[in-house]
Coordinates of C-alpha atoms and ligand atoms in Angstrom, one line a residue:
M294 CA 22.3 -31.5 -0.5
K295 CA 21.1 -27.9 -0.7
A296 CA 19.1 -26.5 -3.3
L297 CA 21.7 -24.5 -3.5
E298 CA 24.5 -26.0 -3.1
G299 CA 27.3 -25.3 -5.8
I300 CA 26.6 -21.6 -5.8
K301 CA 28.7 -19.0 -4.6
V302 CA 27.1 -15.7 -3.4
L303 CA 29.2 -12.6 -3.7
D304 CA 27.3 -10.9 -1.1
F305 CA 28.1 -7.7 -1.0
T306 CA 25.1 -6.1 0.9
H307 CA 24.7 -4.5 4.1
V308 CA 22.1 -3.5 7.2
Q309 CA 19.0 -4.9 6.4
S310 CA 17.3 -5.3 2.3
G311 CA 20.1 -7.0 0.8
P312 CA 21.6 -9.2 4.3
T313 CA 18.1 -10.9 3.5
C314 CA 18.2 -11.3 0.7
T315 CA 21.9 -12.6 0.7
Q316 CA 21.0 -15.0 4.0
L317 CA 17.8 -16.9 2.9
L318 CA 20.4 -17.4 -0.1
A319 CA 22.6 -19.0 2.6
W320 CA 20.0 -21.6 4.4
F321 CA 19.3 -22.3 0.8
G322 CA 22.5 -23.7 0.5
A323 CA 24.4 -21.2 -1.5
D324 CA 27.9 -20.5 -0.2
V325 CA 27.8 -16.9 0.6
I326 CA 31.0 -14.9 0.8
K327 CA 29.8 -11.6 2.7
V328 CA 33.1 -8.2 1.6
E329 CA 33.2 -6.1 4.5
R330 CA 34.6 -2.4 4.9
P331 CA 38.2 -3.8 7.3
G332 CA 38.0 -3.0 10.6
V333 CA 34.6 -1.1 9.9
G334 CA 32.2 -4.4 8.0
D335 CA 28.5 -3.6 8.0
A336 CA 27.3 -0.4 9.8
T337 CA 25.0 -2.6 11.7
R338 CA 27.6 -4.7 13.7
K339 CA 27.8 -1.6 16.3
Q340 CA 24.0 -0.5 15.8
L341 CA 21.6 -1.5 19.3
V342 CA 24.7 -2.6 20.5
D343 CA 23.6 -4.4 23.2
V344 CA 26.3 -6.5 24.8
P345 CA 29.3 -3.7 25.0
G346 CA 31.9 -5.4 22.2
A347 CA 30.0 -8.2 20.1
D348 CA 28.5 -8.2 17.2
S349 CA 24.4 -6.6 17.7
L350 CA 21.5 -8.9 17.6
Y351 CA 20.6 -6.4 13.7
F352 CA 24.1 -8.2 12.7
T353 CA 24.4 -11.4 13.6
M354 CA 20.4 -11.8 12.9
L355 CA 21.1 -10.8 9.9
N356 CA 23.7 -12.9 8.9
H357 CA 23.0 -16.6 9.6
N358 CA 25.2 -18.9 7.1
K359 CA 27.6 -16.6 5.9
R360 CA 31.4 -16.3 5.1
S361 CA 33.2 -12.7 6.2
I362 CA 36.2 -11.2 4.1
E363 CA 37.2 -7.7 4.8
L364 CA 38.5 -5.7 1.7
N365 CA 38.8 -2.2 0.7
S366 CA 37.2 -2.8 -3.0
K367 CA 38.8 1.3 -3.8
N368 CA 42.2 -0.2 -3.5
E369 CA 44.1 -1.6 -6.2
T370 CA 44.8 -5.1 -4.0
G371 CA 41.4 -5.2 -3.4
K372 CA 39.9 -4.4 -7.0
E373 CA 41.8 -7.7 -7.5
V374 CA 41.1 -9.6 -5.6
L375 CA 37.7 -8.2 -6.2
T376 CA 38.1 -9.1 -9.3
R377 CA 38.5 -12.6 -8.7
L378 CA 35.5 -13.4 -6.7
I379 CA 33.7 -12.2 -9.1
E380 CA 35.7 -14.5 -11.4
I381 CA 34.7 -17.4 -8.9
C382 CA 31.4 -16.4 -8.2
D383 CA 27.3 -17.9 -9.9
V384 CA 26.2 -14.4 -8.4
M385 CA 27.1 -11.1 -7.0
V386 CA 24.4 -9.1 -4.6
E387 CA 24.8 -5.4 -3.5
N388 CA 22.8 -2.5 -2.3
F389 CA 25.3 0.1 -1.9
A390 CA 23.7 4.2 -2.7
P391 CA 23.0 4.7 -6.1
G392 CA 26.3 5.0 -8.3
A393 CA 28.7 3.4 -5.7
L394 CA 29.5 0.0 -7.3
D395 CA 30.4 2.3 -10.2
R396 CA 32.3 4.2 -8.5
M397 CA 34.2 1.6 -7.8
G398 CA 35.4 0.7 -10.7
F399 CA 32.3 -2.2 -11.3
S400 CA 30.2 -0.8 -13.3
W401 CA 27.4 -3.7 -14.9
E402 CA 29.2 -3.7 -17.9
R403 CA 33.1 -4.7 -16.8
I404 CA 31.2 -7.3 -14.0
Q405 CA 29.9 -9.1 -17.3
E406 CA 33.5 -8.6 -19.0
I407 CA 34.7 -10.0 -15.8
N408 CA 32.6 -12.7 -16.0
P409 CA 29.8 -13.4 -18.6
R410 CA 27.7 -15.5 -16.6
I411 CA 27.0 -13.6 -12.6
I412 CA 24.1 -12.3 -11.8
L413 CA 24.9 -9.1 -10.4
A414 CA 21.1 -8.3 -7.9
S415 CA 20.9 -5.3 -6.8
I416 CA 18.6 -3.2 -4.5
K417 CA 17.9 1.1 -4.8
G418 CA 15.7 2.8 -2.9
F419 CA 13.6 3.7 -6.0
G420 CA 13.8 2.6 -10.0
P421 CA 14.7 4.8 -12.7
G422 CA 13.3 8.1 -12.5
K423 CA 13.1 11.4 -10.5
Y424 CA 14.2 9.6 -7.2
E425 CA 16.8 7.5 -8.5
D426 CA 19.8 8.8 -6.7
C427 CA 18.3 8.9 -3.5
K428 CA 19.4 7.0 -0.7
V429 CA 16.5 5.0 1.9
Y430 CA 15.7 3.3 4.7
E431 CA 13.2 1.4 5.4
N432 CA 10.3 4.0 6.9
V433 CA 11.4 6.7 3.1
A434 CA 10.0 3.1 1.6
Q435 CA 6.6 2.4 3.3
C436 CA 6.0 6.3 3.3
A437 CA 7.2 6.4 -0.8
G438 CA 5.5 2.9 -1.7
G439 CA 1.8 3.8 0.0
S440 CA 1.6 1.2 3.3
A441 CA 1.8 3.9 5.4
S442 CA -1.0 6.2 3.4
T443 CA -3.0 3.2 3.9
T444 CA -2.1 2.8 7.6
G445 CA -3.1 3.9 10.9
F446 CA -6.7 5.4 10.5
H447 CA -8.9 8.0 9.3
D448 CA -8.4 10.7 10.9
G449 CA -5.0 10.1 12.1
P450 CA -1.5 10.4 10.6
P451 CA 0.0 8.1 9.0
L452 CA 1.7 5.2 10.2
V453 CA 4.9 3.1 9.5
T454 CA 4.2 -0.9 9.8
G455 CA 6.5 -2.7 12.6
A456 CA 7.0 -4.9 9.6
Q457 CA 9.7 -4.2 8.0
V458 CA 8.1 -4.1 4.2
G459 CA 10.2 -1.9 3.1
D460 CA 14.0 -3.2 3.7
S461 CA 13.1 -8.0 4.1
G462 CA 10.1 -7.2 2.1
T463 CA 12.4 -6.1 -1.2
G464 CA 15.2 -8.3 0.0
L465 CA 12.7 -11.3 -0.6
H466 CA 12.0 -9.8 -4.0
L467 CA 15.3 -10.0 -5.1
C468 CA 15.5 -13.5 -3.5
L469 CA 12.8 -14.5 -6.7
G470 CA 14.9 -12.3 -8.6
I471 CA 18.1 -14.6 -7.8
V472 CA 16.2 -17.9 -8.4
T473 CA 14.8 -17.1 -11.5
A474 CA 18.0 -15.3 -13.3
L475 CA 20.3 -18.7 -12.5
Y476 CA 16.9 -21.0 -13.5
Q477 CA 17.2 -19.2 -17.1
R478 CA 20.6 -18.9 -16.9
E479 CA 20.5 -22.6 -17.2
S480 CA 19.3 -22.4 -20.8
S481 CA 20.7 -18.9 -21.9
G482 CA 24.3 -19.6 -20.5
R483 CA 24.1 -16.0 -19.8
G484 CA 23.9 -14.3 -16.4
Q485 CA 21.6 -11.3 -16.1
K486 CA 21.0 -8.2 -13.6
V487 CA 18.5 -8.0 -11.3
S488 CA 17.1 -4.8 -9.6
A489 CA 15.1 -4.1 -7.5
A490 CA 13.4 -0.8 -6.4
M491 CA 12.3 -0.8 -1.9
Q492 CA 9.4 1.3 -3.2
D493 CA 8.0 -0.9 -6.4
G494 CA 8.6 -3.6 -3.2
V495 CA 6.3 -1.8 -0.4
L496 CA 3.4 -0.8 -3.6
N497 CA 3.7 -4.0 -4.5
L498 CA 3.4 -5.7 -1.2
A499 CA 0.2 -2.9 -1.1
R500 CA -1.4 -3.8 -4.4
V501 CA -4.9 -4.5 -2.5
K502 CA -4.7 -0.3 -1.5
L503 CA -4.3 0.2 -5.3
R504 CA -6.8 -2.1 -6.4
D505 CA -9.8 0.0 -3.7
Q506 CA -7.9 3.3 -5.4
Q507 CA -9.6 2.3 -8.2
R508 CA -12.7 0.7 -7.1
L509 CA -12.7 4.1 -5.0
A510 CA -13.5 6.2 -8.2
R511 CA -17.0 3.9 -9.2
G512 CA -18.6 4.2 -5.0
P513 CA -17.9 4.3 -2.1
L514 CA -15.8 1.7 -0.8
T515 CA -18.7 -0.4 1.7
E516 CA -16.7 -2.7 3.5
Y517 CA -14.2 -0.5 4.9
S518 CA -15.1 0.6 9.0
Q519 CA -15.6 4.7 8.1
H520 CA -18.5 4.1 5.5
G521 CA -20.7 2.7 7.8
E522 CA -19.9 5.3 10.4
G523 CA -20.6 7.9 7.4
I524 CA -17.4 9.8 6.5
P525 CA -17.1 10.0 3.3
F526 CA -14.4 8.8 1.3
G527 CA -11.6 11.8 -0.3
E528 CA -10.1 11.5 -3.3
A529 CA -7.1 8.8 -2.2
T530 CA -7.6 5.1 -0.5
P531 CA -8.4 6.2 3.3
R532 CA -6.9 4.6 6.1
A533 CA -8.7 1.5 7.4
G534 CA -8.1 1.2 10.5
N535 CA -8.1 -2.2 11.7
D536 CA -10.7 -3.2 9.0
S537 CA -9.2 -6.7 7.1
G538 CA -7.7 -5.8 3.5
G539 CA -10.5 -8.7 1.8
G540 CA -14.1 -8.6 1.9
Q541 CA -15.3 -10.2 4.9
P542 CA -15.3 -6.8 7.8
G543 CA -13.2 -8.2 10.2
R544 CA -11.2 -5.9 13.5
I545 CA -8.8 -6.0 16.5
L546 CA -11.0 -6.6 20.0
K547 CA -10.3 -6.5 23.3
C548 CA -9.8 -9.5 25.3
R549 CA -9.6 -10.5 28.8
G550 CA -6.9 -8.5 30.4
W551 CA -6.8 -5.7 28.4
E552 CA -6.7 -3.8 31.1
T553 CA -4.2 -3.7 31.3
D554 CA -2.3 -5.8 28.7
P555 CA -1.3 -4.4 26.0
N556 CA -2.1 -7.2 23.7
A557 CA -4.9 -8.7 25.2
Y558 CA -6.7 -8.3 21.7
T559 CA -8.3 -10.7 19.6
Y560 CA -8.6 -10.8 15.6
F561 CA -12.1 -11.6 14.2
I562 CA -13.5 -11.6 11.0
T563 CA -17.5 -11.6 10.9
Q564 CA -17.0 -14.4 7.6
A565 CA -20.7 -14.5 5.5
A566 CA -20.6 -18.2 5.7
A567 CA -20.0 -18.4 9.5
W568 CA -21.6 -16.1 10.4
T569 CA -24.6 -18.6 12.4
Q570 CA -21.6 -18.8 14.2
V571 CA -21.3 -15.7 15.4
C572 CA -24.9 -15.0 15.8
E573 CA -24.8 -18.3 18.2
V574 CA -21.0 -18.1 19.9
I575 CA -21.5 -14.7 20.7
G576 CA -25.7 -15.5 21.9
E577 CA -27.3 -13.2 18.7
P578 CA -29.2 -16.3 17.5
E579 CA -32.4 -14.3 16.0
W580 CA -29.2 -12.1 14.1
K581 CA -29.0 -15.1 11.5
T582 CA -32.5 -14.4 10.0
K583 CA -33.3 -11.2 11.3
E584 CA -33.5 -8.3 8.5
G585 CA -31.3 -5.8 8.7
Y586 CA -28.5 -8.7 9.7
A587 CA -29.0 -11.8 8.0
T588 CA -26.7 -11.1 4.1
P589 CA -24.0 -9.4 4.7
P590 CA -24.9 -6.1 2.8
E591 CA -27.4 -5.5 4.8
R592 CA -25.1 -5.7 8.1
L593 CA -22.6 -2.9 6.2
D594 CA -23.4 0.3 7.9
K595 CA -24.3 -2.0 11.2
L596 CA -20.9 -3.4 11.4
N597 CA -19.2 -0.8 14.7
E598 CA -22.7 -1.9 16.7
I599 CA -21.9 -5.9 15.9
F600 CA -18.6 -5.7 16.3
E601 CA -18.7 -4.0 19.9
R602 CA -21.3 -6.5 20.7
I603 CA -18.6 -9.6 19.7
E604 CA -16.6 -7.1 21.9
Q605 CA -18.2 -7.5 24.7
W606 CA -18.6 -11.7 24.7
T607 CA -14.6 -11.7 24.0
M608 CA -13.7 -9.5 26.3
T609 CA -15.3 -12.3 28.7
K610 CA -12.4 -14.8 27.4
T611 CA -8.7 -15.2 26.6
K612 CA -7.2 -14.3 23.2
F613 CA -6.7 -18.2 23.7
E614 CA -10.0 -19.2 24.7
V615 CA -11.0 -16.2 21.6
M616 CA -9.4 -19.3 20.0
E617 CA -10.1 -22.2 21.1
I618 CA -14.2 -21.5 20.2
C619 CA -14.6 -19.9 17.9
N620 CA -11.7 -21.8 15.1
P621 CA -14.1 -25.4 16.0
R622 CA -16.3 -23.3 13.8
N623 CA -15.0 -22.1 10.9
I624 CA -15.4 -17.8 13.0
P625 CA -11.2 -16.8 11.2
V626 CA -10.1 -15.0 14.9
G627 CA -6.5 -14.9 14.9
P628 CA -4.9 -13.5 18.8
I629 CA -2.9 -10.2 19.2
L630 CA 0.7 -12.9 19.4
S631 CA 4.2 -10.5 21.2
M632 CA 7.3 -10.9 20.4
K633 CA 7.7 -12.4 24.3
E634 CA 5.4 -14.9 23.3
L635 CA 6.4 -15.7 19.7
M636 CA 10.4 -16.1 21.1
E637 CA 8.8 -18.8 23.9
D638 CA 6.1 -20.6 21.3
E639 CA 6.9 -24.3 21.2
G640 CA 5.3 -24.5 17.8
L641 CA 7.6 -22.3 16.3
R642 CA 10.4 -23.6 18.0
E643 CA 9.5 -27.3 16.6
T644 CA 9.4 -26.2 13.2
G645 CA 13.1 -23.9 13.0
T646 CA 10.7 -20.6 13.5
I647 CA 12.2 -19.8 16.2
V648 CA 16.0 -20.9 17.4
D649 CA 18.7 -19.9 19.8
V650 CA 22.1 -19.9 18.8
E651 CA 25.3 -19.7 20.0
H652 CA 27.7 -17.6 19.5
P653 CA 31.8 -16.5 20.9
E654 CA 30.6 -13.5 21.3
R655 CA 27.5 -13.1 22.5
G656 CA 26.6 -16.6 24.3
T657 CA 23.6 -17.9 23.2
Y658 CA 20.3 -15.9 21.9
V659 CA 17.1 -16.3 20.2
S660 CA 17.0 -15.6 15.9
V661 CA 13.7 -15.6 13.5
G662 CA 14.7 -19.5 11.2
C663 CA 14.1 -19.3 7.6
P664 CA 10.5 -18.8 7.2
I665 CA 10.5 -21.1 3.7
K666 CA 11.0 -24.7 4.6
L667 CA 11.9 -26.8 1.4
S668 CA 11.4 -30.2 2.5
D669 CA 15.1 -31.2 0.5
S670 CA 16.7 -29.0 1.8
P671 CA 16.9 -28.8 5.4
V672 CA 17.8 -25.5 7.2
D673 CA 20.4 -25.3 9.3
V674 CA 20.8 -21.3 11.4
I675 CA 24.8 -20.8 11.6
R676 CA 25.3 -18.2 14.0
S677 CA 27.1 -15.4 11.7
P678 CA 30.5 -14.6 11.3
L679 CA 32.5 -12.2 12.9
L680 CA 34.3 -9.6 10.6
G681 CA 36.6 -11.0 8.6
E682 CA 36.9 -14.0 9.9
H683 CA 36.5 -16.0 6.9
T684 CA 40.0 -13.6 4.7
Q685 CA 42.1 -16.1 4.6
E686 CA 40.2 -18.3 4.0
V687 CA 39.3 -17.2 1.1
L688 CA 41.6 -15.7 -0.4
A689 CA 43.8 -19.0 -0.1
G690 CA 41.3 -21.8 -0.4
D691 CA 38.4 -19.8 -2.4
L692 CA 40.9 -17.9 -4.6
G693 CA 43.9 -19.8 -4.9
Y694 CA 46.2 -17.4 -3.1
R695 CA 49.3 -18.7 -2.4
G696 CA 53.2 -17.7 -0.8
D697 CA 54.4 -15.1 -2.4
D698 CA 51.4 -13.9 -3.6
L699 CA 50.0 -14.0 -0.7
M700 CA 51.7 -12.8 1.4
R701 CA 51.4 -9.4 -1.1
V702 CA 48.3 -9.4 -0.4
L703 CA 48.2 -9.7 3.2
E704 CA 50.9 -6.5 3.4
S705 CA 48.7 -4.3 1.0
G706 CA 46.1 -3.0 3.7
A707 CA 43.5 -3.6 1.3
V708 CA 42.0 -7.6 3.2
G709 CA 42.6 -5.4 7.1
D710 CA 44.0 -7.4 10.1
V711 CA 44.9 -10.5 9.0
N712 CA 47.5 -12.8 10.9
K713 CA 50.6 -12.8 9.1
E714 CA 52.4 -16.1 10.2
A715 CA 49.3 -17.9 11.1
A716 CA 48.8 -17.6 6.9
E717 CA 52.8 -19.1 6.5
Ligands
LIG65 N1 36.1 -0.7 0.8 C1 35.7 0.5 -0.2 N2 34.3 0.7 0.6 C2 33.1 0.5 0.8 C3 32.7 -1.3 0.3 C4 34.3 -1.8 0.8 N3 34.5 -2.7 1.1 N4 31.7 -0.7 1.1 C5 31.1 0.0 0.7 N5 32.1 1.3 0.5 C6 31.9 2.1 0.6 C7 30.8 2.4 -1.8 O1 31.5 3.0 -2.6 C8 30.7 4.3 -0.7 O2 30.8 5.5 -1.3 P1 31.4 6.4 -2.5 O3 30.7 6.7 -1.6 O4 31.8 7.0 -2.9 O5 31.2 5.9 -3.6 C9 30.4 4.9 0.7 O6 30.9 2.6 1.5 C10 29.3 4.1 1.5 O7 28.2 3.6 0.9 P2 27.0 3.7 0.8 O8 26.1 2.6 0.0 O9 26.3 4.4 1.0 O10 26.2 3.7 1.8 P3 25.4 4.6 3.6 O11 25.9 5.0 4.5 O12 26.1 6.5 3.1 O13 24.5 4.5 2.8 C11 22.2 3.3 1.8 C12 23.4 3.0 3.2 C13 21.3 2.1 3.4 C14 21.7 4.5 3.0 C15 22.7 3.2 0.6 O14 23.8 1.9 1.2 C16 21.2 3.1 0.0 O15 20.6 4.1 0.2 N6 21.2 1.5 -0.2 C17 19.9 1.1 -1.5 C18 18.4 1.4 -1.4 C19 18.9 -0.2 0.4 O16 19.0 -0.8 0.5 N7 18.5 0.8 1.9 C20 17.9 -0.3 2.8 C21 19.2 -0.7 3.8 S1 18.4 -1.3 4.9

């Protein structure tokens, strides 16, 4: 048994944000039927192609454990099939541009009429308001949600992050909304509409920066290195470089080999409780009690000097040696791991967070597996479907189309190029 076994999901998502959400639902055991435009499919199938003729990694890595049906939802027969899918599904997920579902003739009111128990889950760039009609991609959300404004160095431009907090982050938010709505349906007997806006999702993840915005009104942000450097604060939460986001000062420091290896760095936190250990390790035992160094508030205006001294020490060690020395002493550190290192990490492979997947068009590729582990609902990562691979199976098996009726649908042009002889 999987946690969401018995739950059917009509997956009308594309690109990254929505597919991240439905992939999680599939990993938790839901039967996810991805509806794609005939002959075209999710645009990511053919974006950033690395193996000519094969589905891209962009697509395959976001659409595991799903089935795919080709369906033109603007064609009359296509609408009929979509209506029947809505009848049998528990959840419908979409992340079309604002208004697209309404324009297809499937407003929330209409969907509820078809199936009052269905949960309609939508991702849009913005919530209701002046920007609600905008199309939005990852970096736009990072910029509009407060992430870019607070990422980078205070004397440089705003930066977007590598982690896809706008797309995958909002997919996670939506997924939580869906399972919560499924839980409420147990008692209410009704479905409901679940909405997650990318701007809201990013702002939620940048919550600590809104905290700092309000602290700023009461005085300088003393833990920001900008304060120690004597640079005055402006009106908004500044970019904090690699300063730790919490109350414990931290920086990224060079390690042995940094001259040639762009990832020979470690994160190093001078947590108050570990200060004596830090002093021992770096060879400055007198700092433990020395006036101006002994307590966290005294150290605030000397953080640059302190981290420069720590860096003199980290530069004599590899990032892994730093970890081996500091961990037993409860000094929080973290190596900067490259994608190459993560892909080869034995521990992550053992837990299923990094997996090898076999694909008929592209051979073996590496993917991120399910990052959430349920002890009673283990995840087997199954390759993404080819375009329309399950069209016939869904029409006949799930929707019960048979004989002439099935032929009518297959010949209507609504479901792509299905092998009709095989269907007969
Ligand atoms: N059959 C028929 N038509 C289909 C279809 C199908 N199976 N699937 C999609 N379409 C149609 C849509 O109805 C829409 O038609 P319309 O413009 O006439 O209403 C059209 O395809 C294009 O869909 P749209 O969502 O506008 O795609 P886009 O490529 O222009 O925009 C996004 C892409 C991501 C910008 C946009 O979908 C969006 O803003 N989504 C919400 C926010 C989001 O999730 N962004 C992050 C994506 S990672």
